[in-house]
Short mmCIF file of N, CA and C in Angstrom, two decimals:
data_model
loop_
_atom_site.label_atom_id
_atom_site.label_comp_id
_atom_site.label_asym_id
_atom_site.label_seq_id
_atom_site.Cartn_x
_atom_site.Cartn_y
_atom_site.Cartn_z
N UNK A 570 -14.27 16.58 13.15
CA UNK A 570 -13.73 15.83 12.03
C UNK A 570 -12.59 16.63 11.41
N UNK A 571 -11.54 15.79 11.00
CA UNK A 571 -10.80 16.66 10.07
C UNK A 571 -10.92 16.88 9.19
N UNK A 572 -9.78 18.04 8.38
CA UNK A 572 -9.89 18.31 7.02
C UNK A 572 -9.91 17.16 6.00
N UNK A 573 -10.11 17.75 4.65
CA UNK A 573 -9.74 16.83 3.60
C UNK A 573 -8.47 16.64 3.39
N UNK A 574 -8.27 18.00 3.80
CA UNK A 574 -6.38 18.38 3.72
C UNK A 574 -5.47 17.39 4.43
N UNK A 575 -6.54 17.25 5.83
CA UNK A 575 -5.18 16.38 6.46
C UNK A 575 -5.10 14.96 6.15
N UNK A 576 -6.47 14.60 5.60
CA UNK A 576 -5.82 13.45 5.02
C UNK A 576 -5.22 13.39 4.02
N UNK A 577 -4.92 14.44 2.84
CA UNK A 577 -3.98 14.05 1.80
C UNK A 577 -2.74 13.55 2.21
N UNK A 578 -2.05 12.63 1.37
CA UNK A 578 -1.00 11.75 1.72
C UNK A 578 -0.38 12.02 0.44
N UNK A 579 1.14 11.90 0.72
CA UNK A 579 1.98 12.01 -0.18
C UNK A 579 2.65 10.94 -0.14
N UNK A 580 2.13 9.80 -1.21
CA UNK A 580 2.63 8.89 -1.85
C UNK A 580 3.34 8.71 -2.65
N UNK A 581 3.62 9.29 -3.42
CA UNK A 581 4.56 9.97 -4.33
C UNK A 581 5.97 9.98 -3.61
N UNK A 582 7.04 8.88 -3.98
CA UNK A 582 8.60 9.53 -3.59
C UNK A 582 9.36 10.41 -3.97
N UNK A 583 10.68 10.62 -4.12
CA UNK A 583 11.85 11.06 -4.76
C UNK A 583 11.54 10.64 -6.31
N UNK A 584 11.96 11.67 -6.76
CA UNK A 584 12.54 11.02 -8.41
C UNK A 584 13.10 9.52 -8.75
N UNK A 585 12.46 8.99 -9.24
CA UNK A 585 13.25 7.60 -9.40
C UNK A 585 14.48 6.97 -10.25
N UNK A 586 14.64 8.46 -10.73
CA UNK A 586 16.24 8.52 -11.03
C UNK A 586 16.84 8.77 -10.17
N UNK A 587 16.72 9.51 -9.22
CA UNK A 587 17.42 9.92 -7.84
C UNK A 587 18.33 8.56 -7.19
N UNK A 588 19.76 8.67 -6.75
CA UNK A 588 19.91 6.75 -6.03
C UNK A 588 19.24 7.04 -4.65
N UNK A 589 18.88 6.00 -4.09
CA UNK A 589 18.37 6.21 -2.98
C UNK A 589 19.29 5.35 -2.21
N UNK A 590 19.27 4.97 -1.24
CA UNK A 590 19.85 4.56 0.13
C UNK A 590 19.07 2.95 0.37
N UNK A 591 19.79 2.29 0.09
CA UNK A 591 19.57 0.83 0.50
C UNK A 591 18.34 0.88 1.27
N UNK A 592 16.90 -0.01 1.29
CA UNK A 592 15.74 0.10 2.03
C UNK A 592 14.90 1.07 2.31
N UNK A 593 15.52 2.01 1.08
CA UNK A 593 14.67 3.60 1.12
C UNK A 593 13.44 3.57 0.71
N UNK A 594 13.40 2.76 -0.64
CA UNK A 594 12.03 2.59 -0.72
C UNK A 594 11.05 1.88 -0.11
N UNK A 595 11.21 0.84 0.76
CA UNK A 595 10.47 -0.54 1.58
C UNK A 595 10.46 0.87 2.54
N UNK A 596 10.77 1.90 3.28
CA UNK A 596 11.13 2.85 4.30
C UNK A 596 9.56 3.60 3.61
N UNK A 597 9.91 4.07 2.47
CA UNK A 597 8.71 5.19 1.86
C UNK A 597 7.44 4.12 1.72
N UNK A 598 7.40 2.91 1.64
CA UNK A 598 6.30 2.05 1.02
C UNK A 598 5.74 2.25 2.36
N UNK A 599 6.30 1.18 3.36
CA UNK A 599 5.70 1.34 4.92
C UNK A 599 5.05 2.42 5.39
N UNK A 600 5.94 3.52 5.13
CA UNK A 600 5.40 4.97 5.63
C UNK A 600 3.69 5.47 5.18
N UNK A 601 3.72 4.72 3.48
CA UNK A 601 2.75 4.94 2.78
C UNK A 601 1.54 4.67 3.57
N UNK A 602 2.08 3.22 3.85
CA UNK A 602 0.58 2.09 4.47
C UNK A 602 -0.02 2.71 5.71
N UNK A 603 1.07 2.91 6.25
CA UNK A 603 0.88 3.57 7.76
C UNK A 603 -0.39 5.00 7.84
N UNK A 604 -0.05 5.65 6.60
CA UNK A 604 -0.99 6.57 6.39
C UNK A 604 -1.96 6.60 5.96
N UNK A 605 -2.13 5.33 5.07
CA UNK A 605 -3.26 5.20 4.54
C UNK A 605 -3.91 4.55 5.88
N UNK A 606 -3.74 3.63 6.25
CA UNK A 606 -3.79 2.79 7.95
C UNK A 606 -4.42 4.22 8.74
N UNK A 607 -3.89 5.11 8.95
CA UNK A 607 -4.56 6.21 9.73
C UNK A 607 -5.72 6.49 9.26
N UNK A 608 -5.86 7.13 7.75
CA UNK A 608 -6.44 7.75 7.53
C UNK A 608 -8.10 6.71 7.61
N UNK A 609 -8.20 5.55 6.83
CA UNK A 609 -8.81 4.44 7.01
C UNK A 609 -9.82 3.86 8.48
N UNK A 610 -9.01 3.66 9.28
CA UNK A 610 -9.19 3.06 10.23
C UNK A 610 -10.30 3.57 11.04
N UNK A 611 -10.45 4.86 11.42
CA UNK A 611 -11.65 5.11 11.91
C UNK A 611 -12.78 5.34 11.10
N UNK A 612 -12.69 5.01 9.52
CA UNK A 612 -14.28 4.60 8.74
C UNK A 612 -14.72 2.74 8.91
N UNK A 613 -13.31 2.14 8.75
CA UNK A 613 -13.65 0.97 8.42
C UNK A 613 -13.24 0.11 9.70
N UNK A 614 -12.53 0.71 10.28
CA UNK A 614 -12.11 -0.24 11.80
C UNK A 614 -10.85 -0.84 11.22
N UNK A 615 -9.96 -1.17 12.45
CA UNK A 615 -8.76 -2.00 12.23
C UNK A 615 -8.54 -3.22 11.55
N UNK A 616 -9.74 -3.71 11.93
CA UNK A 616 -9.99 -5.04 11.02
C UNK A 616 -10.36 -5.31 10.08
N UNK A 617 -11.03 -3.99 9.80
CA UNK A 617 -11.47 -4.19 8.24
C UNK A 617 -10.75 -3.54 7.58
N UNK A 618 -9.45 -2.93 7.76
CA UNK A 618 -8.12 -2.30 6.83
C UNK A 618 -7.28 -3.90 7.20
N UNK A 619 -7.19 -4.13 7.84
CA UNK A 619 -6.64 -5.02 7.71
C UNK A 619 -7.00 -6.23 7.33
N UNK A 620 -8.01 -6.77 7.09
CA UNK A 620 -9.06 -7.53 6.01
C UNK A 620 -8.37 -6.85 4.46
N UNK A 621 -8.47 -6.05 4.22
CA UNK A 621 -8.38 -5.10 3.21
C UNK A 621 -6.77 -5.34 2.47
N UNK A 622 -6.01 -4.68 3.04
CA UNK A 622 -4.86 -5.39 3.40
C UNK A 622 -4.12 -6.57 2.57
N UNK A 623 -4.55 -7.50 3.70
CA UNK A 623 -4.57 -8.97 2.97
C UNK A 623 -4.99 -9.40 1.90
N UNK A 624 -6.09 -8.68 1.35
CA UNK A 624 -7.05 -9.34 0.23
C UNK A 624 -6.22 -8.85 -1.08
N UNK A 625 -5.60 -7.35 -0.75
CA UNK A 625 -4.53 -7.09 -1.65
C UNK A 625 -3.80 -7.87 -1.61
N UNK A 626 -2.85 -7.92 -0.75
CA UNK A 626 -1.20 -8.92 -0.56
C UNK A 626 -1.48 -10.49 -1.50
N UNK A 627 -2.92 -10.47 -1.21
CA UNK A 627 -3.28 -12.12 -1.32
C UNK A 627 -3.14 -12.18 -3.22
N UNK A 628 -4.29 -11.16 -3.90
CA UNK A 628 -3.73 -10.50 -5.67
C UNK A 628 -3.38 -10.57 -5.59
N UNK A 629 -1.86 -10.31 -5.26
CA UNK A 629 -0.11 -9.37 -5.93
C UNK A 629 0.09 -11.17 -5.72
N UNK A 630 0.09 -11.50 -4.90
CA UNK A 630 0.74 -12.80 -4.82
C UNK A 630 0.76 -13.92 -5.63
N UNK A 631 -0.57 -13.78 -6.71
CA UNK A 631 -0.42 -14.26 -8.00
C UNK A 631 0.18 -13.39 -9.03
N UNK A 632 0.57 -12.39 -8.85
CA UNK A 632 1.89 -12.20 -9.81
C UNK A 632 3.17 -11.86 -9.27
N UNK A 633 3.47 -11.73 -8.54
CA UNK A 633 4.76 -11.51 -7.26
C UNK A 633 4.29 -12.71 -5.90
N UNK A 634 4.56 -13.60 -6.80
CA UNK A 634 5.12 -14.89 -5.91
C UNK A 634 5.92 -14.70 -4.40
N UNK A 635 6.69 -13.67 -4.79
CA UNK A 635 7.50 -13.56 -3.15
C UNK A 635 6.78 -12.40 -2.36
N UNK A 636 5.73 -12.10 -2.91
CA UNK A 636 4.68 -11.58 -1.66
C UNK A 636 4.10 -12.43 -0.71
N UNK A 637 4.18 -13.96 -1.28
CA UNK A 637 3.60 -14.66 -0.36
C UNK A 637 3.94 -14.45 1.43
N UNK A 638 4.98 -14.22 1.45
CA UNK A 638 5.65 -14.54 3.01
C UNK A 638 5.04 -12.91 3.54
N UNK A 639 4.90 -11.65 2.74
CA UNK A 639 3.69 -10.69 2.99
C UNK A 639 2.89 -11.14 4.12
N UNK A 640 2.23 -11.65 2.81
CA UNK A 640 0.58 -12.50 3.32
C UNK A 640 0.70 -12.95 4.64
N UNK A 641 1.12 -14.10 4.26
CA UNK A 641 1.81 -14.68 5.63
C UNK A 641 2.11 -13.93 6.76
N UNK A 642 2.97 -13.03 7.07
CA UNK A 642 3.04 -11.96 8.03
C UNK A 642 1.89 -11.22 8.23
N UNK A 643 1.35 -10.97 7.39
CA UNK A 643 -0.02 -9.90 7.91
C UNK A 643 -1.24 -11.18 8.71
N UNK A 644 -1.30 -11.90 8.79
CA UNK A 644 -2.37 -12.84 9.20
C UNK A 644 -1.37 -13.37 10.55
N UNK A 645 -0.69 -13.19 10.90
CA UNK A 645 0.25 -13.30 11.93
C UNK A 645 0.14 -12.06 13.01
N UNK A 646 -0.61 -10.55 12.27
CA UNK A 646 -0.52 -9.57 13.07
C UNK A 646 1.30 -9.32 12.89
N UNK A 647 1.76 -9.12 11.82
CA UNK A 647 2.80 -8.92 11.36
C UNK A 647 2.87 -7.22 11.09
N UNK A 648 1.83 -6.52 11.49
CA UNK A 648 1.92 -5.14 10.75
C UNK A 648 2.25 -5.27 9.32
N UNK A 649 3.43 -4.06 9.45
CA UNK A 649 3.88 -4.06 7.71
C UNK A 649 5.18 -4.20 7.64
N UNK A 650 5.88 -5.03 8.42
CA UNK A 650 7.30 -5.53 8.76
C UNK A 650 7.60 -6.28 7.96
N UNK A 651 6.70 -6.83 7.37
CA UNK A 651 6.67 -8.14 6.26
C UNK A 651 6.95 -7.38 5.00
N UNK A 652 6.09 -6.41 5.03
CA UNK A 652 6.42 -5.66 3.32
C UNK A 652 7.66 -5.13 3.69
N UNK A 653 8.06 -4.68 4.22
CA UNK A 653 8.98 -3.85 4.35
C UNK A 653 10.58 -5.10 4.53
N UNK A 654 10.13 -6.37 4.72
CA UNK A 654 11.29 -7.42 4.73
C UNK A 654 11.61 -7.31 3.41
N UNK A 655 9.85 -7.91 2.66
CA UNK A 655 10.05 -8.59 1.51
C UNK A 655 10.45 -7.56 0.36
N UNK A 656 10.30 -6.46 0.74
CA UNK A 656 10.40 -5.10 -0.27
C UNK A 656 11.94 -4.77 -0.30
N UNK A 657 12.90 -4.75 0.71
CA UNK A 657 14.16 -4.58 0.92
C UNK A 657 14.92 -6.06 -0.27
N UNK A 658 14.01 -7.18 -0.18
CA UNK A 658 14.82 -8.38 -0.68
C UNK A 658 15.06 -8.14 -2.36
N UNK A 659 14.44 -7.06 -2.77
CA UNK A 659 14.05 -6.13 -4.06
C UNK A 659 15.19 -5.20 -4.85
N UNK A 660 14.96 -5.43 -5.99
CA UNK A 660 15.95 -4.42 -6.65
C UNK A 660 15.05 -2.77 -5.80
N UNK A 661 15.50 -1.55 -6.61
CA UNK A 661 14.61 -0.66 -6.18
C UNK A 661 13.77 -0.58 -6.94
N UNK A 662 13.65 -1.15 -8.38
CA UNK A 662 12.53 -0.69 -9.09
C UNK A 662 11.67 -1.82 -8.97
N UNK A 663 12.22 -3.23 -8.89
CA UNK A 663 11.04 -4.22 -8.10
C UNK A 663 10.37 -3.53 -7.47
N UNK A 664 11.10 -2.99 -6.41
CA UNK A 664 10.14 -2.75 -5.28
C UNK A 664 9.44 -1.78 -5.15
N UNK A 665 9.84 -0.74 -6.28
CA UNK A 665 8.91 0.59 -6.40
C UNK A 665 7.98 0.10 -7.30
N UNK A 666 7.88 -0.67 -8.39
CA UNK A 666 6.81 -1.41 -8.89
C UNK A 666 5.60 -2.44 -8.33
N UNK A 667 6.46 -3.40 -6.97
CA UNK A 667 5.48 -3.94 -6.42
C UNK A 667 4.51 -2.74 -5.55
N UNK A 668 5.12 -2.14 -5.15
CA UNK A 668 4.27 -0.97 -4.06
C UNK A 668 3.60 -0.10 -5.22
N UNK A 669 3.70 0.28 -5.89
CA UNK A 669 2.76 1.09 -7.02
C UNK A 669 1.67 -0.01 -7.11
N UNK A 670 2.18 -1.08 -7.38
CA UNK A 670 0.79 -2.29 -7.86
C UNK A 670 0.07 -2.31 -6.79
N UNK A 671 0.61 -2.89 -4.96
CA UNK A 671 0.04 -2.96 -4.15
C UNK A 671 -1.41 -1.59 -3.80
N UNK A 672 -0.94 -0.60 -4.23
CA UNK A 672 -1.05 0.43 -4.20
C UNK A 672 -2.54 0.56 -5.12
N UNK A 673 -2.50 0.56 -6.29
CA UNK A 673 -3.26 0.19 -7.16
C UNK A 673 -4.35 -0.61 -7.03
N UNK A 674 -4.16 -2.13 -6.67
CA UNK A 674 -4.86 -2.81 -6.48
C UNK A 674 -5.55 -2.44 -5.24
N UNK A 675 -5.25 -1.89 -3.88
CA UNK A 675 -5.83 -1.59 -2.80
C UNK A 675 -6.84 -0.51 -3.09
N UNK A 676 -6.86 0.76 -4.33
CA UNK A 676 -7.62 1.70 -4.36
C UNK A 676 -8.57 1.18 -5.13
N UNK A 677 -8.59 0.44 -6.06
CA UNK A 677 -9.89 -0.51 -6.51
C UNK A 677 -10.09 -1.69 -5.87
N UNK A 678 -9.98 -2.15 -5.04
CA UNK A 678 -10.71 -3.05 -4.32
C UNK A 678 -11.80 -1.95 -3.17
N UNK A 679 -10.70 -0.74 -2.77
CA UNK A 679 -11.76 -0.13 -1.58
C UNK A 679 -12.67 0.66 -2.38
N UNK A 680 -12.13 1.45 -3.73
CA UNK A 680 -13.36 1.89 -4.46
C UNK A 680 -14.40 0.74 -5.07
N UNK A 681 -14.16 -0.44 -4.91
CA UNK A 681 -15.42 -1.29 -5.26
C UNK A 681 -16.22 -1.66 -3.71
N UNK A 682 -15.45 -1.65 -2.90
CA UNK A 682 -16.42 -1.50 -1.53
C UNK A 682 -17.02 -0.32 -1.14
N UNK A 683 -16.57 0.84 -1.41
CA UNK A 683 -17.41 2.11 -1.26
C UNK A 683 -17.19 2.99 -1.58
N UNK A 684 -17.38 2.89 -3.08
CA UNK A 684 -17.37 4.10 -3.96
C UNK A 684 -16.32 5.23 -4.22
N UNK A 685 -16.29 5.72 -5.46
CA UNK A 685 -15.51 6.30 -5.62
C UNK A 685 -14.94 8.07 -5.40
N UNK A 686 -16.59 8.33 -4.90
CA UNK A 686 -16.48 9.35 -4.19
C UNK A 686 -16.11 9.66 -2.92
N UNK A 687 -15.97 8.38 -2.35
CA UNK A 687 -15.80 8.37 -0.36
C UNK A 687 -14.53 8.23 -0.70
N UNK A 688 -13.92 7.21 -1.47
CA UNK A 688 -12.70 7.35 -1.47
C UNK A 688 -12.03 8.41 -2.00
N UNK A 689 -12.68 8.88 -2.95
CA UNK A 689 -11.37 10.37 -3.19
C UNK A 689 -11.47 11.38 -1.89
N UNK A 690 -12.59 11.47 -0.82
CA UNK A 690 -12.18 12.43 -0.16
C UNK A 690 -11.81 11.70 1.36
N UNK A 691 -11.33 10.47 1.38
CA UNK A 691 -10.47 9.55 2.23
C UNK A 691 -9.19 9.78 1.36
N UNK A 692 -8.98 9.27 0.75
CA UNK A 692 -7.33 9.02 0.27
C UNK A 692 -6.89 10.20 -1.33
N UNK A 693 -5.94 10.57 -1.04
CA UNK A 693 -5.53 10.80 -2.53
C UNK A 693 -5.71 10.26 -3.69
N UNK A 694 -5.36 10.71 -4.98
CA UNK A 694 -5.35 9.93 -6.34
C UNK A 694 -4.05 8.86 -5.78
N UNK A 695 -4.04 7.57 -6.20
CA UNK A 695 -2.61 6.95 -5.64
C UNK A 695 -1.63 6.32 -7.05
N UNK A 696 -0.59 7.40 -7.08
CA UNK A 696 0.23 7.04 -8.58
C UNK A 696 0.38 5.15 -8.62
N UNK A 697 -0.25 5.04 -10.20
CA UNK A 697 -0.37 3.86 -10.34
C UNK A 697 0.76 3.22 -11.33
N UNK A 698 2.02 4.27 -11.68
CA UNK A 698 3.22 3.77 -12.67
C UNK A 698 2.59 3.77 -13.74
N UNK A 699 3.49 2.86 -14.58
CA UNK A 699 3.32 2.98 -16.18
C UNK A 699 2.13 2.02 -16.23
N UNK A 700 1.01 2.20 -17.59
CA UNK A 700 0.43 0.84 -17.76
C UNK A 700 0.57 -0.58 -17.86
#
């Protein structure tokens, strides 16, 4: 088994005063998922991160309406090509706000499926922005 270490993930970007580069952040969001996707997958299986997944995309989508086409892509076996469309279609702080939320909402949905101790030593604390 591995460390705890190697699963820490650095979710956390650049300064968000920093300018970034057109699709930098939809670039860092993807990267995010992907790791959490690793780290995940051999407790819960592919299908059940990706169950997981969706059930987020499916929230956000009652308050970020243009997550819908997300959704849509992930139930397609879309990977995370979809976030990463719909995240580019984004100012940068849209989109660093929707991915903080996505973000958010995914660590309490999996800490209400199994606890909050499995999850801190699966995933990092995951910055949740302003209140």
């Amino acid at each position: 088994m591995t460390s705890i270490a190697a699963h820490r993930l650095s979710l956390v970007g650049p300064a968000r005063h920093l300018p970034r580069a057109e699709g930098a952040e939809a670039d860092a969001a993807v990267d995010a998922w992907r790791q959490i996707e690793a780290a995940l997958v051999p407790v819960i299986g592919t299908l059940g991160f990706g169950a997981l997944y969706q059930r987020c995309i499916a929230l956000r989508c009652k308050q970020d309406p243009w997550l819908q086409a997300v959704h849509d892509g992930t139930l397609h076996g879309d990977d995370f090509n979809a976030l990463h469309q719909a995240l580019c279609t984004r100012s940068e702080a849209q989109a660093a706000a929707a991915q903080g939320e996505l973000l958010r909402v995914f660590h309490e949905v999996l800490t209400s499926l199994l606890g909050a101790p499995l999850v801190d030593r699966l995933l990092p604390p995951i910055e949740r922005g302003p209140p």
